[in-house]
Each structure stands twice: as C-alpha cells, then as structure tokens.
C-alpha cells in the first residue's frame, strides 16, 4: 500500500467512526420522502464538523477519482449538498486541483439574475451532483434537472451515505448517470 492509499484508508476509517458516533440517531423519524424509519442519519453533523468535513471532502474526491469521473465543479440542492460541495472543493485545492462548487436553489430566484444554480457557473462544464445522503433520490434529481437546464454536463451523482432505499436505481434510471456512494448502510451497521 502506497502512502496515499494508506492515508485514504485512514481517512475512510476515521470518517466512518465519526458518522457512527455523531450522525446516526436512533428513534422513529419521518424522512423528507414521507417514509418512516427507526433511525436517522443526520450528516450535517458530519459535513459541518471541523474534522469530519475535511475527511468527507477527501474521501468523496478519492471515490470520484477511483471511478474515473472527471469534473470541474460539484454541488447540489441546498442545503444538504452545500457543505459537501465546499468540502470537496477544499480537498481538491489542498491537492493542487481547481474544482469549483455550486449551489442549487429549491426554486429559481424571481429577482436579481434569476438563477437557480449559484456559483462560478456550470454552463458547458463537467459537473458532479452531490448530496449528503439520499432516500428516494428526489433532491439529487431536482439538482440534476436544474444543472442540465443551466447547461451543465452531469458526469455522476455522488453521496456520502447510501441508505439502500432505491435512490441509486432511480437516479441511474431517470438521470442516466452513475450513482456513487462512499458508505453503504451496511457499513454503518444499520439494517
């Protein structure tokens, strides 16, 4: 194992530990999809955490690199995706790479420049749509639609945690792009 591979393995292991410790909340909850679950994965407790955020950016960047996904900018539907996009942007910068981030509003602005996709712009650029986690794929698909309307070329959808509730299949079918995830719910010990 090279030093890079070793570092990535350590990053993944520590991030997984932090997700289990900080983000997995047990108890009955209603998800944004309207479905009930007996646990909730609150990934904002990770993506906005001083240590975990850096790890998430590095792990997501390495996962996309390993999958051979080439892209210039990354982001998704506000607000779950926002800190993931900035974490990935900073991880890329630390590695000497220029990757921008963007934010997709839930609805197009009716004032100013009237944009739904905010940031340095996605028009004509290769894009990865991000989300912290996805249940039905709805948020990611909303972002995909907005980015395509703004002229972005979507290369993949990537999430930190996949709940194994159909998001992958729906996104790959409806958006026609690969769906990647850093951790499956099995790795979190959730069934």
PDB file of C-alpha atoms in Angstrom:
ATOM      1  CA  UNK A   1       0.000   0.000   0.000  1.00  0.00           C
ATOM      2  CA  UNK A   2       1.389   3.385  -1.014  1.00  0.00           C
ATOM      3  CA  UNK A   3       1.296   6.349   1.357  1.00  0.00           C
ATOM      4  CA  UNK A   4      -1.718   7.818  -0.495  1.00  0.00           C
ATOM      5  CA  UNK A   5      -3.693   4.564  -0.245  1.00  0.00           C
ATOM      6  CA  UNK A   6      -2.798   4.250   3.439  1.00  0.00           C
ATOM      7  CA  UNK A   7      -3.874   7.836   4.131  1.00  0.00           C
ATOM      8  CA  UNK A   8      -7.171   7.294   2.284  1.00  0.00           C
ATOM      9  CA  UNK A   9      -7.838   4.092   4.235  1.00  0.00           C
ATOM     10  CA  UNK A  10      -7.201   6.000   7.486  1.00  0.00           C
ATOM     11  CA  UNK A  11      -9.443   8.886   6.330  1.00  0.00           C
ATOM     12  CA  UNK A  12     -12.257   6.451   5.468  1.00  0.00           C
ATOM     13  CA  UNK A  13     -11.936   4.580   8.768  1.00  0.00           C
ATOM     14  CA  UNK A  14     -11.968   7.783  10.836  1.00  0.00           C
ATOM     15  CA  UNK A  15     -14.872   9.262   8.840  1.00  0.00           C
ATOM     16  CA  UNK A  16     -16.888   6.067   9.306  1.00  0.00           C
ATOM     17  CA  UNK A  17     -16.184   6.206  13.047  1.00  0.00           C
ATOM     18  CA  UNK A  18     -17.358   9.839  13.209  1.00  0.00           C
ATOM     19  CA  UNK A  19     -20.507   9.097  11.185  1.00  0.00           C
ATOM     20  CA  UNK A  20     -21.427   6.261  13.557  1.00  0.00           C
ATOM     21  CA  UNK A  21     -20.653   8.400  16.605  1.00  0.00           C
ATOM     22  CA  UNK A  22     -22.157  11.746  15.538  1.00  0.00           C
ATOM     23  CA  UNK A  23     -24.639  11.250  12.711  1.00  0.00           C
ATOM     24  CA  UNK A  24     -26.638   8.094  13.361  1.00  0.00           C
ATOM     25  CA  UNK A  25     -29.625   8.932  15.549  1.00  0.00           C
ATOM     26  CA  UNK A  26     -31.848   6.059  16.716  1.00  0.00           C
ATOM     27  CA  UNK A  27     -35.601   6.510  17.169  1.00  0.00           C
ATOM     28  CA  UNK A  28     -38.681   6.782  14.950  1.00  0.00           C
ATOM     29  CA  UNK A  29     -38.431   9.589  12.366  1.00  0.00           C
ATOM     30  CA  UNK A  30     -40.283  10.748   9.268  1.00  0.00           C
ATOM     31  CA  UNK A  31     -37.896  11.289   6.350  1.00  0.00           C
ATOM     32  CA  UNK A  32     -38.193  14.077   3.755  1.00  0.00           C
ATOM     33  CA  UNK A  33     -39.627  11.423   1.430  1.00  0.00           C
ATOM     34  CA  UNK A  34     -42.505  10.955   3.888  1.00  0.00           C
ATOM     35  CA  UNK A  35     -41.291   7.439   4.737  1.00  0.00           C
ATOM     36  CA  UNK A  36     -40.845   6.281   8.342  1.00  0.00           C
ATOM     37  CA  UNK A  37     -37.541   4.961   9.615  1.00  0.00           C
ATOM     38  CA  UNK A  38     -36.317   3.783  13.012  1.00  0.00           C
ATOM     39  CA  UNK A  39     -33.089   5.718  12.657  1.00  0.00           C
ATOM     40  CA  UNK A  40     -31.972   8.946  11.053  1.00  0.00           C
ATOM     41  CA  UNK A  41     -28.602   9.768   9.533  1.00  0.00           C
ATOM     42  CA  UNK A  42     -28.002  13.463  10.213  1.00  0.00           C
ATOM     43  CA  UNK A  43     -24.989  14.070   8.002  1.00  0.00           C
ATOM     44  CA  UNK A  44     -24.926  17.810   8.688  1.00  0.00           C
ATOM     45  CA  UNK A  45     -23.392  16.718  11.992  1.00  0.00           C
ATOM     46  CA  UNK A  46     -20.543  15.444   9.783  1.00  0.00           C
ATOM     47  CA  UNK A  47     -20.365  17.906   6.894  1.00  0.00           C
ATOM     48  CA  UNK A  48     -20.350  20.905   9.271  1.00  0.00           C
ATOM     49  CA  UNK A  49     -17.953  19.295  11.793  1.00  0.00           C
ATOM     50  CA  UNK A  50     -14.388  20.686  11.950  1.00  0.00           C
ATOM     51  CA  UNK A  51     -12.669  17.305  11.489  1.00  0.00           C
ATOM     52  CA  UNK A  52     -15.249  15.227   9.634  1.00  0.00           C
ATOM     53  CA  UNK A  53     -15.801  17.843   6.911  1.00  0.00           C
ATOM     54  CA  UNK A  54     -12.168  17.658   5.767  1.00  0.00           C
ATOM     55  CA  UNK A  55     -12.314  13.854   5.757  1.00  0.00           C
ATOM     56  CA  UNK A  56     -15.582  13.866   3.784  1.00  0.00           C
ATOM     57  CA  UNK A  57     -14.059  16.108   1.128  1.00  0.00           C
ATOM     58  CA  UNK A  58     -11.002  13.880   0.723  1.00  0.00           C
ATOM     59  CA  UNK A  59     -12.990  10.631   0.740  1.00  0.00           C
ATOM     60  CA  UNK A  60     -15.514  11.918  -1.829  1.00  0.00           C
ATOM     61  CA  UNK A  61     -12.761  13.263  -4.110  1.00  0.00           C
ATOM     62  CA  UNK A  62     -10.836   9.967  -3.944  1.00  0.00           C
ATOM     63  CA  UNK A  63     -14.027   7.972  -4.627  1.00  0.00           C
ATOM     64  CA  UNK A  64     -14.770  10.049  -7.750  1.00  0.00           C
ATOM     65  CA  UNK A  65     -11.141   9.760  -8.905  1.00  0.00           C
ATOM     66  CA  UNK A  66     -11.179   5.971  -8.383  1.00  0.00           C
ATOM     67  CA  UNK A  67     -14.346   5.759 -10.508  1.00  0.00           C
ATOM     68  CA  UNK A  68     -12.604   7.745 -13.277  1.00  0.00           C
ATOM     69  CA  UNK A  69     -15.110  10.617 -13.078  1.00  0.00           C
ATOM     70  CA  UNK A  70     -13.581  13.799 -14.490  1.00  0.00           C
ATOM     71  CA  UNK A  71     -15.334  17.022 -13.482  1.00  0.00           C
ATOM     72  CA  UNK A  72     -14.761  20.741 -12.999  1.00  0.00           C
ATOM     73  CA  UNK A  73     -17.433  21.670 -10.471  1.00  0.00           C
ATOM     74  CA  UNK A  74     -19.551  19.925  -7.834  1.00  0.00           C
ATOM     75  CA  UNK A  75     -22.638  20.768  -5.801  1.00  0.00           C
ATOM     76  CA  UNK A  76     -26.305  20.051  -5.360  1.00  0.00           C
ATOM     77  CA  UNK A  77     -29.600  21.040  -3.847  1.00  0.00           C
ATOM     78  CA  UNK A  78     -29.322  23.417  -0.911  1.00  0.00           C
ATOM     79  CA  UNK A  79     -28.743  22.713   1.949  1.00  0.00           C
ATOM     80  CA  UNK A  80     -27.636  19.111   2.371  1.00  0.00           C
ATOM     81  CA  UNK A  81     -25.244  19.332  -0.562  1.00  0.00           C
ATOM     82  CA  UNK A  82     -23.728  22.751   0.214  1.00  0.00           C
ATOM     83  CA  UNK A  83     -21.131  21.719   2.808  1.00  0.00           C
ATOM     84  CA  UNK A  84     -20.299  18.579   0.769  1.00  0.00           C
ATOM     85  CA  UNK A  85     -19.508  20.748  -2.255  1.00  0.00           C
ATOM     86  CA  UNK A  86     -17.305  23.129  -0.287  1.00  0.00           C
ATOM     87  CA  UNK A  87     -15.520  20.221   1.460  1.00  0.00           C
ATOM     88  CA  UNK A  88     -14.773  18.632  -1.919  1.00  0.00           C
ATOM     89  CA  UNK A  89     -13.640  21.987  -3.362  1.00  0.00           C
ATOM     90  CA  UNK A  90     -11.214  22.485  -0.439  1.00  0.00           C
ATOM     91  CA  UNK A  91      -9.925  18.883  -0.645  1.00  0.00           C
ATOM     92  CA  UNK A  92      -9.212  19.427  -4.351  1.00  0.00           C
ATOM     93  CA  UNK A  93      -7.459  22.756  -3.624  1.00  0.00           C
ATOM     94  CA  UNK A  94      -5.284  21.043  -0.995  1.00  0.00           C
ATOM     95  CA  UNK A  95      -4.284  18.576  -3.738  1.00  0.00           C
ATOM     96  CA  UNK A  96      -3.449  21.438  -6.132  1.00  0.00           C
ATOM     97  CA  UNK A  97      -6.584  20.986  -8.241  1.00  0.00           C
ATOM     98  CA  UNK A  98      -9.112  23.567  -9.389  1.00  0.00           C
ATOM     99  CA  UNK A  99     -12.620  22.291  -8.711  1.00  0.00           C
ATOM    100  CA  UNK A 100     -15.403  24.793  -8.089  1.00  0.00           C
ATOM    101  CA  UNK A 101     -18.577  24.337  -6.063  1.00  0.00           C
ATOM    102  CA  UNK A 102     -22.142  25.418  -6.822  1.00  0.00           C
ATOM    103  CA  UNK A 103     -25.465  25.599  -5.008  1.00  0.00           C
ATOM    104  CA  UNK A 104     -28.860  24.708  -6.477  1.00  0.00           C
ATOM    105  CA  UNK A 105     -31.764  26.679  -5.029  1.00  0.00           C
ATOM    106  CA  UNK A 106     -35.023  24.820  -4.410  1.00  0.00           C
ATOM    107  CA  UNK A 107     -36.684  27.280  -6.825  1.00  0.00           C
ATOM    108  CA  UNK A 108     -35.426  29.798  -9.359  1.00  0.00           C
ATOM    109  CA  UNK A 109     -34.970  33.314  -7.972  1.00  0.00           C
ATOM    110  CA  UNK A 110     -37.552  35.862  -9.114  1.00  0.00           C
ATOM    111  CA  UNK A 111     -35.135  38.772  -8.605  1.00  0.00           C
ATOM    112  CA  UNK A 112     -31.532  39.712  -9.355  1.00  0.00           C
ATOM    113  CA  UNK A 113     -30.120  37.449 -12.037  1.00  0.00           C
ATOM    114  CA  UNK A 114     -32.933  34.947 -11.507  1.00  0.00           C
ATOM    115  CA  UNK A 115     -30.599  31.975 -11.298  1.00  0.00           C
ATOM    116  CA  UNK A 116     -31.407  28.622  -9.752  1.00  0.00           C
ATOM    117  CA  UNK A 117     -27.793  27.420  -9.889  1.00  0.00           C
ATOM    118  CA  UNK A 118     -25.452  29.765  -7.982  1.00  0.00           C
ATOM    119  CA  UNK A 119     -21.680  29.916  -8.107  1.00  0.00           C
ATOM    120  CA  UNK A 120     -18.980  30.278 -10.784  1.00  0.00           C
ATOM    121  CA  UNK A 121     -21.345  28.723 -13.349  1.00  0.00           C
ATOM    122  CA  UNK A 122     -21.937  25.247 -14.745  1.00  0.00           C
ATOM    123  CA  UNK A 123     -22.674  26.075 -18.402  1.00  0.00           C
ATOM    124  CA  UNK A 124     -20.608  23.843 -20.678  1.00  0.00           C
ATOM    125  CA  UNK A 125     -18.757  22.334 -17.720  1.00  0.00           C
ATOM    126  CA  UNK A 126     -18.460  18.760 -16.419  1.00  0.00           C
ATOM    127  CA  UNK A 127     -20.398  18.508 -13.176  1.00  0.00           C
ATOM    128  CA  UNK A 128     -20.872  16.102 -10.272  1.00  0.00           C
ATOM    129  CA  UNK A 129     -24.134  16.450  -8.354  1.00  0.00           C
ATOM    130  CA  UNK A 130     -23.604  15.851  -4.639  1.00  0.00           C
ATOM    131  CA  UNK A 131     -25.858  15.046  -1.700  1.00  0.00           C
ATOM    132  CA  UNK A 132     -25.002  14.051   1.862  1.00  0.00           C
ATOM    133  CA  UNK A 133     -27.440  11.111   1.778  1.00  0.00           C
ATOM    134  CA  UNK A 134     -30.437  10.168  -0.316  1.00  0.00           C
ATOM    135  CA  UNK A 135     -33.571   8.142   0.385  1.00  0.00           C
ATOM    136  CA  UNK A 136     -35.596   8.415  -2.830  1.00  0.00           C
ATOM    137  CA  UNK A 137     -33.121  10.383  -4.956  1.00  0.00           C
ATOM    138  CA  UNK A 138     -35.573  13.298  -5.209  1.00  0.00           C
ATOM    139  CA  UNK A 139     -33.221  16.090  -4.094  1.00  0.00           C
ATOM    140  CA  UNK A 140     -30.424  14.901  -6.372  1.00  0.00           C
ATOM    141  CA  UNK A 141     -32.818  14.624  -9.332  1.00  0.00           C
ATOM    142  CA  UNK A 142     -34.082  18.182  -8.705  1.00  0.00           C
ATOM    143  CA  UNK A 143     -30.443  19.333  -8.776  1.00  0.00           C
ATOM    144  CA  UNK A 144     -29.716  17.294 -11.936  1.00  0.00           C
ATOM    145  CA  UNK A 145     -32.651  18.929 -13.735  1.00  0.00           C
ATOM    146  CA  UNK A 146     -31.609  22.467 -12.673  1.00  0.00           C
ATOM    147  CA  UNK A 147     -27.958  21.895 -13.645  1.00  0.00           C
ATOM    148  CA  UNK A 148     -28.919  20.497 -17.055  1.00  0.00           C
ATOM    149  CA  UNK A 149     -31.208  23.495 -17.617  1.00  0.00           C
ATOM    150  CA  UNK A 150     -28.234  25.749 -16.758  1.00  0.00           C
ATOM    151  CA  UNK A 151     -26.089  23.962 -19.366  1.00  0.00           C
ATOM    152  CA  UNK A 152     -24.051  21.650 -17.126  1.00  0.00           C
ATOM    153  CA  UNK A 153     -22.864  18.224 -18.307  1.00  0.00           C
ATOM    154  CA  UNK A 154     -23.572  15.785 -15.466  1.00  0.00           C
ATOM    155  CA  UNK A 155     -20.970  13.050 -15.066  1.00  0.00           C
ATOM    156  CA  UNK A 156     -22.252  11.428 -11.848  1.00  0.00           C
ATOM    157  CA  UNK A 157     -24.306  11.787  -8.693  1.00  0.00           C
ATOM    158  CA  UNK A 158     -22.308  11.127  -5.506  1.00  0.00           C
ATOM    159  CA  UNK A 159     -23.420  10.839  -1.877  1.00  0.00           C
ATOM    160  CA  UNK A 160     -21.578  10.214   1.379  1.00  0.00           C
ATOM    161  CA  UNK A 161     -24.034   7.586   2.689  1.00  0.00           C
ATOM    162  CA  UNK A 162     -26.430   5.426   0.679  1.00  0.00           C
ATOM    163  CA  UNK A 163     -29.449   4.299   2.696  1.00  0.00           C
ATOM    164  CA  UNK A 164     -30.187   1.472   0.211  1.00  0.00           C
ATOM    165  CA  UNK A 165     -33.771   2.678  -0.273  1.00  0.00           C
ATOM    166  CA  UNK A 166     -33.884   2.906  -4.065  1.00  0.00           C
ATOM    167  CA  UNK A 167     -32.089   6.213  -4.705  1.00  0.00           C
ATOM    168  CA  UNK A 168     -29.300   4.564  -6.740  1.00  0.00           C
ATOM    169  CA  UNK A 169     -31.674   2.737  -9.083  1.00  0.00           C
ATOM    170  CA  UNK A 170     -33.959   5.754  -9.530  1.00  0.00           C
ATOM    171  CA  UNK A 171     -31.118   8.205 -10.222  1.00  0.00           C
ATOM    172  CA  UNK A 172     -29.317   5.872 -12.632  1.00  0.00           C
ATOM    173  CA  UNK A 173     -32.586   5.231 -14.493  1.00  0.00           C
ATOM    174  CA  UNK A 174     -34.016   8.765 -14.530  1.00  0.00           C
ATOM    175  CA  UNK A 175     -30.818  10.826 -14.774  1.00  0.00           C
ATOM    176  CA  UNK A 176     -28.856   8.277 -16.809  1.00  0.00           C
ATOM    177  CA  UNK A 177     -25.627   8.850 -14.865  1.00  0.00           C
ATOM    178  CA  UNK A 178     -23.653   6.724 -12.389  1.00  0.00           C
ATOM    179  CA  UNK A 179     -24.588   6.987  -8.693  1.00  0.00           C
ATOM    180  CA  UNK A 180     -21.656   6.620  -6.316  1.00  0.00           C
ATOM    181  CA  UNK A 181     -21.582   6.439  -2.538  1.00  0.00           C
ATOM    182  CA  UNK A 182     -18.732   6.432  -0.035  1.00  0.00           C
ATOM    183  CA  UNK A 183     -20.512   4.283   2.581  1.00  0.00           C
ATOM    184  CA  UNK A 184     -23.414   1.854   2.411  1.00  0.00           C
ATOM    185  CA  UNK A 185     -25.798   1.485   5.331  1.00  0.00           C
ATOM    186  CA  UNK A 186     -24.333  -1.995   5.947  1.00  0.00           C
ATOM    187  CA  UNK A 187     -21.013  -0.330   6.837  1.00  0.00           C
ATOM    188  CA  UNK A 188     -22.869   1.741   9.430  1.00  0.00           C
ATOM    189  CA  UNK A 189     -24.273  -1.442  10.970  1.00  0.00           C
ATOM    190  CA  UNK A 190     -27.854  -0.427  10.076  1.00  0.00           C
ATOM    191  CA  UNK A 191     -30.400  -2.895   8.731  1.00  0.00           C
TER     192      UNK A 191
END
